Amino acid sequence: PRLFSLVLTAFFAIMVIPYWQISNNLYSMKTLRADTDKGTVLYWNNAVGINFWNTVNYLRDNTSKDDKLAVFPEGVSINFFAQRDMPLRHYNFVPYEILKIGEDNIISDLARFNINYVIVLSRDTSEYGYRAFGIDYAKKLLSYIKENYEIVKQFGPLPYSSEEFGVVIFRIKIKKGR
């Protein structure tokens, strides 16, 4: 039994080597660095990494820690690194979740929880049968966002307007008479 355990351990160690090399090579290509209060994050020099961190930095520099933020169709990591609260009961708004929760419920939650900022980002959700938030699904929700929030910042192209990753940040409109 001891020899078998030793041989089996050696076998698995040898099997891991190619995956370790791939992982090491990929990690070494992460040439950009974000220093956060959560630690240091290395990321790739591509549109996703750059636009993601530009969004996080913009939120940290231009919004209050008391501001509430919802990200569509998903992006809890933006809330995490920007340290902005997302009080909605759900944090994932891919097609299946939108159908389960209901667009009307999400819309009423945006108002009820007084969400100050909404982010829409490019996230291909084809694995759920619908590719684009606000185009192939959640049309009513995106329409509500556009009517009640204004664009304050954009990184990259408008989401889903090209194959490149884009982010748009909306701020709630100030109602006249307030």
Backbone as numpy.savetxt, mean C-alpha at the origin, in Angstrom:
# Nx Ny Nz CAx CAy CAz Cx Cy Cz
20.12 -43.96 13.59 19.31 -42.75 13.59 20.16 -41.48 13.59
21.31 -41.52 14.28 22.15 -40.32 14.35 22.77 -40.03 12.99
23.26 -41.04 12.29 23.83 -40.87 10.96 22.77 -40.36 9.98
21.56 -40.93 10.09 20.46 -40.49 9.22 20.15 -39.01 9.46
20.09 -38.60 10.70 19.83 -37.18 11.03 20.92 -36.28 10.47
22.16 -36.72 10.58 23.27 -35.94 10.06 23.20 -35.83 8.54
22.93 -36.93 7.85 22.82 -36.93 6.39 21.64 -36.07 5.95
20.52 -36.20 6.62 19.33 -35.40 6.28 19.60 -33.91 6.49
20.26 -33.56 7.57 20.61 -32.16 7.82 21.54 -31.64 6.74
22.53 -32.42 6.38 23.46 -32.01 5.31 22.73 -31.87 3.98
21.81 -32.77 3.70 21.03 -32.70 2.46 20.25 -31.38 2.39
19.54 -31.05 3.47 18.76 -29.82 3.49 19.67 -28.59 3.42
20.80 -28.64 4.06 21.74 -27.52 4.00 22.22 -27.30 2.57
22.51 -28.38 1.86 22.95 -28.27 0.46 21.81 -27.75 -0.41
20.58 -28.18 -0.13 19.43 -27.72 -0.91 19.15 -26.23 -0.72
19.50 -25.69 0.43 19.23 -24.29 0.75 20.21 -23.35 0.04
21.40 -23.80 -0.24 22.46 -22.95 -0.79 22.01 -22.16 -2.03
21.40 -22.77 -3.05 21.00 -21.97 -4.22 19.97 -20.88 -3.86
19.05 -21.19 -2.95 18.04 -20.20 -2.56 18.66 -19.08 -1.74
19.62 -19.42 -0.92 20.33 -18.41 -0.15 21.08 -17.48 -1.11
21.71 -18.04 -2.15 22.43 -17.22 -3.13 21.48 -16.30 -3.88
20.33 -16.79 -4.29 19.33 -15.96 -4.97 18.88 -14.83 -4.05
18.55 -15.18 -2.81 18.12 -14.18 -1.84 19.20 -13.12 -1.62
20.43 -13.55 -1.47 21.54 -12.63 -1.26 21.73 -11.71 -2.47
21.63 -12.26 -3.66 21.75 -11.44 -4.88 20.64 -10.41 -4.97
19.41 -10.82 -4.71 18.29 -9.88 -4.75 18.45 -8.79 -3.70
18.83 -9.18 -2.51 19.00 -8.22 -1.43 20.10 -7.21 -1.76
21.16 -7.67 -2.41 22.26 -6.76 -2.76 21.86 -5.74 -3.82
20.78 -6.01 -4.56 20.30 -5.06 -5.57 19.43 -3.96 -4.96
19.11 -4.09 -3.71 18.35 -3.04 -3.03 19.34 -1.95 -2.64
19.41 -0.92 -3.47 20.47 0.07 -3.32 20.01 1.35 -2.61
18.71 1.51 -2.41 18.22 2.71 -1.73 17.85 2.36 -0.29
17.92 3.37 0.56 17.77 3.14 1.99 16.78 4.14 2.57
15.87 3.64 3.40 14.95 4.50 4.14 15.20 4.25 5.63
15.57 5.32 6.31 15.76 5.21 7.75 14.47 5.67 8.42
13.86 4.77 9.17 12.59 5.08 9.83 12.74 4.82 11.31
11.74 5.25 12.06 11.77 4.96 13.49 11.55 3.47 13.75
11.16 2.73 12.72 10.97 1.28 12.83 12.25 0.53 12.48
13.25 1.25 11.99 14.50 0.63 11.57 14.84 1.07 10.16
15.86 0.47 9.60 16.31 0.79 8.25 15.72 -0.20 7.27
15.20 0.33 6.16 14.62 -0.51 5.12 15.40 -0.25 3.84
15.89 -1.31 3.23 16.54 -1.19 1.93 15.51 -1.53 0.86
15.53 -0.78 -0.25 14.55 -1.02 -1.30 15.15 -0.80 -2.67
14.45 -1.35 -3.68 14.93 -1.26 -5.05 14.74 0.14 -5.61
15.62 0.50 -6.51 15.56 1.78 -7.21 14.62 1.63 -8.41
13.32 1.53 -8.11 12.32 1.43 -9.16 11.11 2.29 -8.78
10.14 2.39 -9.66 8.99 3.27 -9.43 8.22 2.88 -8.18
8.08 1.60 -7.92 7.33 1.17 -6.75 8.03 1.65 -5.48
9.30 1.35 -5.35 10.03 1.75 -4.15 10.10 3.25 -3.98
10.45 3.95 -5.03 10.60 5.40 -4.95 9.27 6.08 -4.64
8.21 5.72 -5.36 6.91 6.36 -5.14 6.31 5.98 -3.78
6.55 4.76 -3.34 6.10 4.36 -2.01 6.74 5.24 -0.95
8.07 5.35 -0.97 8.76 6.11 0.08 8.53 7.61 -0.06
8.35 8.11 -1.28 7.97 9.52 -1.44 6.62 9.78 -0.79
5.70 8.84 -0.93 4.38 8.97 -0.30 4.50 8.98 1.22
5.24 8.04 1.76 5.43 7.97 3.21 6.06 9.27 3.72
7.11 9.73 3.06 7.78 10.96 3.50 6.87 12.17 3.38
6.10 12.25 2.31 5.16 13.37 2.16 4.16 13.37 3.32
3.60 12.23 3.63 2.61 12.14 4.71 3.24 12.52 6.05
4.43 12.03 6.30 5.10 12.36 7.57 5.40 13.85 7.69
5.75 14.48 6.54 6.14 15.89 6.56 4.97 16.86 6.43
3.85 16.43 5.86 2.77 17.36 5.51 1.42 17.05 6.13
1.36 16.05 6.98 0.10 15.74 7.68 0.38 15.62 9.16
-0.67 15.72 9.93 -0.55 15.61 11.38 -0.66 14.14 11.80
-0.02 13.80 12.91 -0.14 12.43 13.43 -1.58 12.12 13.81
-2.40 13.15 13.99 -3.82 12.95 14.32 -4.67 12.69 13.09
-4.12 12.95 11.90 -4.88 12.72 10.67 -5.12 11.24 10.46
-6.28 10.94 9.90 -6.65 9.56 9.62 -6.52 9.31 8.13
-6.02 8.14 7.79 -5.62 7.83 6.42 -6.14 6.46 6.00
-6.77 6.40 4.84 -7.19 5.12 4.27 -6.49 4.95 2.93
-6.02 3.74 2.67 -5.30 3.44 1.43 -6.08 2.40 0.64
-6.32 2.70 -0.63 -7.05 1.79 -1.51 -6.19 1.41 -2.70
-6.21 0.19 -3.18 -6.95 -0.93 -2.66 -6.30 -1.58 -1.44
-5.01 -1.43 -1.25 -4.39 -1.89 -0.01 -3.06 -1.19 0.16
-2.65 -1.04 1.39 -1.39 -0.35 1.64 -1.16 -0.06 3.10
-1.44 -1.04 3.94 -1.28 -0.85 5.37 0.15 -0.45 5.73
1.12 -0.81 4.89 2.51 -0.43 5.17 2.70 1.08 5.08
1.90 1.75 4.26 1.99 3.22 4.21 1.54 3.80 5.55
0.42 3.31 6.08 -0.03 3.76 7.40 1.04 3.48 8.46
1.62 2.31 8.39 2.61 1.89 9.38 3.83 2.81 9.37
4.42 3.01 8.21 5.64 3.82 8.15 5.37 5.31 8.29
4.21 5.78 7.85 3.87 7.20 8.01 3.34 7.49 9.41
3.04 6.45 10.16 2.48 6.56 11.51 1.18 7.36 11.50
0.30 6.98 10.59 -1.02 7.59 10.50 -2.07 6.52 10.74
-3.06 6.86 11.54 -4.10 5.92 11.92 -5.05 5.63 10.77
-5.50 4.39 10.71 -6.53 3.98 9.75 -7.63 3.31 10.56
-8.64 4.08 10.97 -9.65 3.56 11.89 -10.73 2.69 11.25
-10.72 2.54 9.94 -11.74 1.69 9.32 -11.56 0.26 9.83
-12.63 -0.49 9.86 -12.57 -1.86 10.36 -11.80 -2.79 9.43
-11.66 -2.38 8.18 -10.96 -3.20 7.19 -9.78 -2.40 6.64
-8.78 -3.10 6.18 -7.60 -2.42 5.63 -7.23 -2.94 4.26
-7.97 -3.90 3.78 -7.71 -4.51 2.48 -8.96 -4.34 1.63
-8.81 -3.69 0.47 -9.97 -3.37 -0.36 -9.81 -3.92 -1.77
-9.35 -5.16 -1.84 -9.27 -5.85 -3.12 -10.69 -6.29 -3.48
-10.92 -6.72 -4.73 -12.29 -6.98 -5.19 -13.13 -7.86 -4.26
-12.60 -8.97 -3.81 -13.39 -9.86 -2.96 -13.81 -9.15 -1.67
-12.89 -8.41 -1.06 -13.20 -7.72 0.19 -14.24 -6.62 -0.02
-14.14 -5.90 -1.14 -15.12 -4.84 -1.44 -16.51 -5.47 -1.56
-16.60 -6.60 -2.25 -17.90 -7.27 -2.39 -18.42 -7.72 -1.03
-17.54 -8.24 -0.20 -17.93 -8.74 1.12 -18.37 -7.59 2.04
-17.62 -6.51 2.05 -17.91 -5.38 2.94 -19.06 -4.55 2.40
-19.03 -4.28 1.08 -20.03 -3.43 0.45 -19.53 -2.01 0.29
-19.61 -1.49 -0.93 -19.13 -0.13 -1.18 -19.85 0.90 -0.33
-21.16 0.76 -0.17 -21.91 1.73 0.64 -21.42 1.75 2.08
-21.08 0.58 2.63 -20.55 0.53 4.00 -19.20 1.22 4.10
-18.36 1.04 3.11 -17.04 1.69 3.11 -17.21 3.20 3.01
-18.10 3.63 2.12 -18.35 5.07 1.96 -18.86 5.67 3.26
-19.82 5.00 3.93 -20.30 5.57 5.19 -19.23 5.55 6.27
-18.34 4.55 6.24 -17.24 4.52 7.21 -16.25 5.67 6.97
-16.00 6.02 5.71 -15.10 7.15 5.43 -15.63 8.41 6.10
-16.93 8.63 6.01 -17.54 9.82 6.63 -17.60 9.66 8.15
-18.04 8.51 8.62 -18.25 8.29 10.06 -16.95 8.40 10.85
-15.86 7.87 10.28 -14.58 7.91 10.98 -13.76 9.15 10.63
-14.36 10.06 9.86 -13.71 11.34 9.53 -12.30 11.13 8.96
-12.23 10.37 7.88 -10.95 10.08 7.24 -10.47 11.35 6.54
-9.31 11.87 6.95 -8.77 13.12 6.39 -8.13 12.92 5.04
-7.43 11.81 4.86 -6.68 11.56 3.62 -7.02 10.17 3.09
-7.14 10.12 1.78 -7.34 8.85 1.08 -6.23 8.73 0.05
-5.64 7.56 -0.02 -4.62 7.29 -1.02 -5.15 6.20 -1.94
-4.99 6.43 -3.22 -5.27 5.39 -4.20 -3.94 5.11 -4.89
-3.58 3.83 -4.93 -2.32 3.47 -5.56 -2.53 2.34 -6.56
-1.58 2.22 -7.46 -1.63 1.16 -8.47 -1.34 -0.16 -7.78
-2.29 -1.04 -7.85 -2.10 -2.40 -7.32 -2.93 -3.31 -8.22
-2.25 -4.01 -9.08 -2.94 -4.91 -9.99 -3.58 -6.02 -9.17
-4.89 -6.12 -9.25 -5.62 -7.13 -8.49 -6.22 -8.20 -9.41
-5.54 -8.45 -10.51 -6.02 -9.45 -11.48 -6.21 -10.83 -10.86
-5.44 -11.14 -9.83 -5.60 -12.46 -9.22 -6.98 -12.63 -8.59
-7.71 -11.51 -8.41 -9.08 -11.55 -7.89 -10.12 -11.43 -9.00
-9.66 -11.38 -10.24 -10.58 -11.32 -11.37 -10.85 -9.92 -11.89
-10.39 -8.90 -11.20 -10.57 -7.51 -11.61 -9.24 -6.80 -11.42
-8.74 -6.15 -12.44 -7.40 -5.58 -12.41 -7.30 -4.28 -11.62
-8.22 -3.33 -11.87 -7.98 -1.96 -11.42 -9.08 -1.41 -10.53
-8.68 -0.93 -9.35 -9.57 -0.26 -8.41 -10.17 0.98 -9.07
-11.48 1.12 -8.98 -12.16 2.30 -9.52 -12.44 2.22 -11.01
-11.89 1.21 -11.66 -12.12 1.03 -13.11 -12.87 -0.27 -13.35
-12.36 -1.35 -12.79 -12.99 -2.66 -12.96 -13.87 -3.03 -11.77
-13.67 -2.41 -10.65 -14.48 -2.63 -9.45 -14.34 -1.39 -8.57
-15.20 -1.23 -7.59 -15.19 -0.09 -6.65 -15.37 1.24 -7.36
-16.15 1.24 -8.43 -16.38 2.48 -9.19 -17.13 3.52 -8.35
-18.15 3.06 -7.62 -18.92 3.97 -6.77 -18.04 4.57 -5.68
-17.18 3.77 -5.10 -16.27 4.23 -4.05 -15.29 5.27 -4.58
-14.69 5.01 -5.73 -13.76 5.99 -6.30 -14.50 7.28 -6.67
-15.70 7.16 -7.16 -16.50 8.35 -7.49 -16.76 9.17 -6.23
-17.08 8.52 -5.13 -17.28 9.21 -3.86 -16.01 9.93 -3.44
-14.88 9.25 -3.55 -13.61 9.85 -3.16 -13.35 11.10 -4.00
-13.54 11.01 -5.29 -13.28 12.16 -6.18 -14.22 13.32 -5.89
-15.45 13.03 -5.46 -16.42 14.10 -5.15 -16.14 14.77 -3.82
-15.60 14.03 -2.86 -15.46 14.54 -1.50 -14.03 14.83 -1.06
-13.09 14.47 -1.88 -11.67 14.70 -1.58 -11.02 15.36 -2.79
-9.95 16.10 -2.52 -9.21 16.75 -3.60 -7.79 16.22 -3.64
-7.24 16.15 -4.83 -5.86 15.68 -4.98 -4.91 16.74 -4.43
-4.01 16.30 -3.54 -3.01 17.22 -3.01 -1.60 16.84 -3.45
-1.41 15.58 -3.85 -0.08 15.16 -4.27 -0.19 13.89 -5.09
0.71 13.78 -6.03 0.75 12.61 -6.89 2.20 12.21 -7.10
2.46 10.92 -7.02 3.78 10.39 -7.29 3.65 9.38 -8.42
4.37 9.62 -9.50 4.24 8.78 -10.67 2.97 9.12 -11.42
2.58 8.29 -12.36 1.35 8.56 -13.11 0.12 8.29 -12.24
-1.01 8.83 -12.68 -2.26 8.49 -11.99 -2.39 6.97 -11.96
-2.80 6.42 -10.85 -2.93 4.97 -10.78 -3.77 4.41 -11.93
-3.28 3.36 -12.51 -3.90 2.61 -13.59 -3.94 3.35 -14.93
-3.28 4.50 -15.03 -3.23 5.20 -16.31 -2.09 4.68 -17.18
-1.20 3.91 -16.56 -0.09 3.29 -17.30 0.32 2.03 -16.52
1.32 1.35 -17.01 1.81 0.16 -16.32 2.71 0.53 -15.14
3.14 1.78 -15.08 4.03 2.22 -14.00 3.24 2.43 -12.71
3.89 2.16 -11.59 3.28 2.33 -10.28 3.07 3.80 -9.98
1.85 4.17 -9.61 1.54 5.54 -9.27 0.73 5.61 -7.99
0.81 6.77 -7.34 0.10 7.01 -6.09 -0.52 8.40 -6.18
-1.76 8.52 -5.73 -2.37 9.83 -5.63 -2.91 9.98 -4.20
-2.63 11.14 -3.61 -3.06 11.44 -2.25 -4.20 12.46 -2.33
-5.32 12.11 -1.74 -6.49 13.00 -1.68 -6.64 13.50 -0.25
-7.06 14.76 -0.10 -7.39 15.34 1.21 -8.86 15.69 1.19
-9.54 15.50 2.29 -10.96 15.80 2.35 -11.19 17.28 2.03
-12.23 17.55 1.24 -12.55 18.93 0.87 -13.17 19.63 2.07
-12.81 20.89 2.19 -13.40 21.72 3.23 -14.77 22.16 2.70
-15.81 21.84 3.47 -17.16 22.22 3.05 -17.36 23.71 3.30
-17.97 24.38 2.36 -18.27 25.80 2.52 -19.28 25.97 3.65
-19.10 27.03 4.43 -20.00 27.29 5.54 -19.51 26.71 6.86
-18.35 26.05 6.82 -17.78 25.50 8.06 -16.81 26.47 8.66
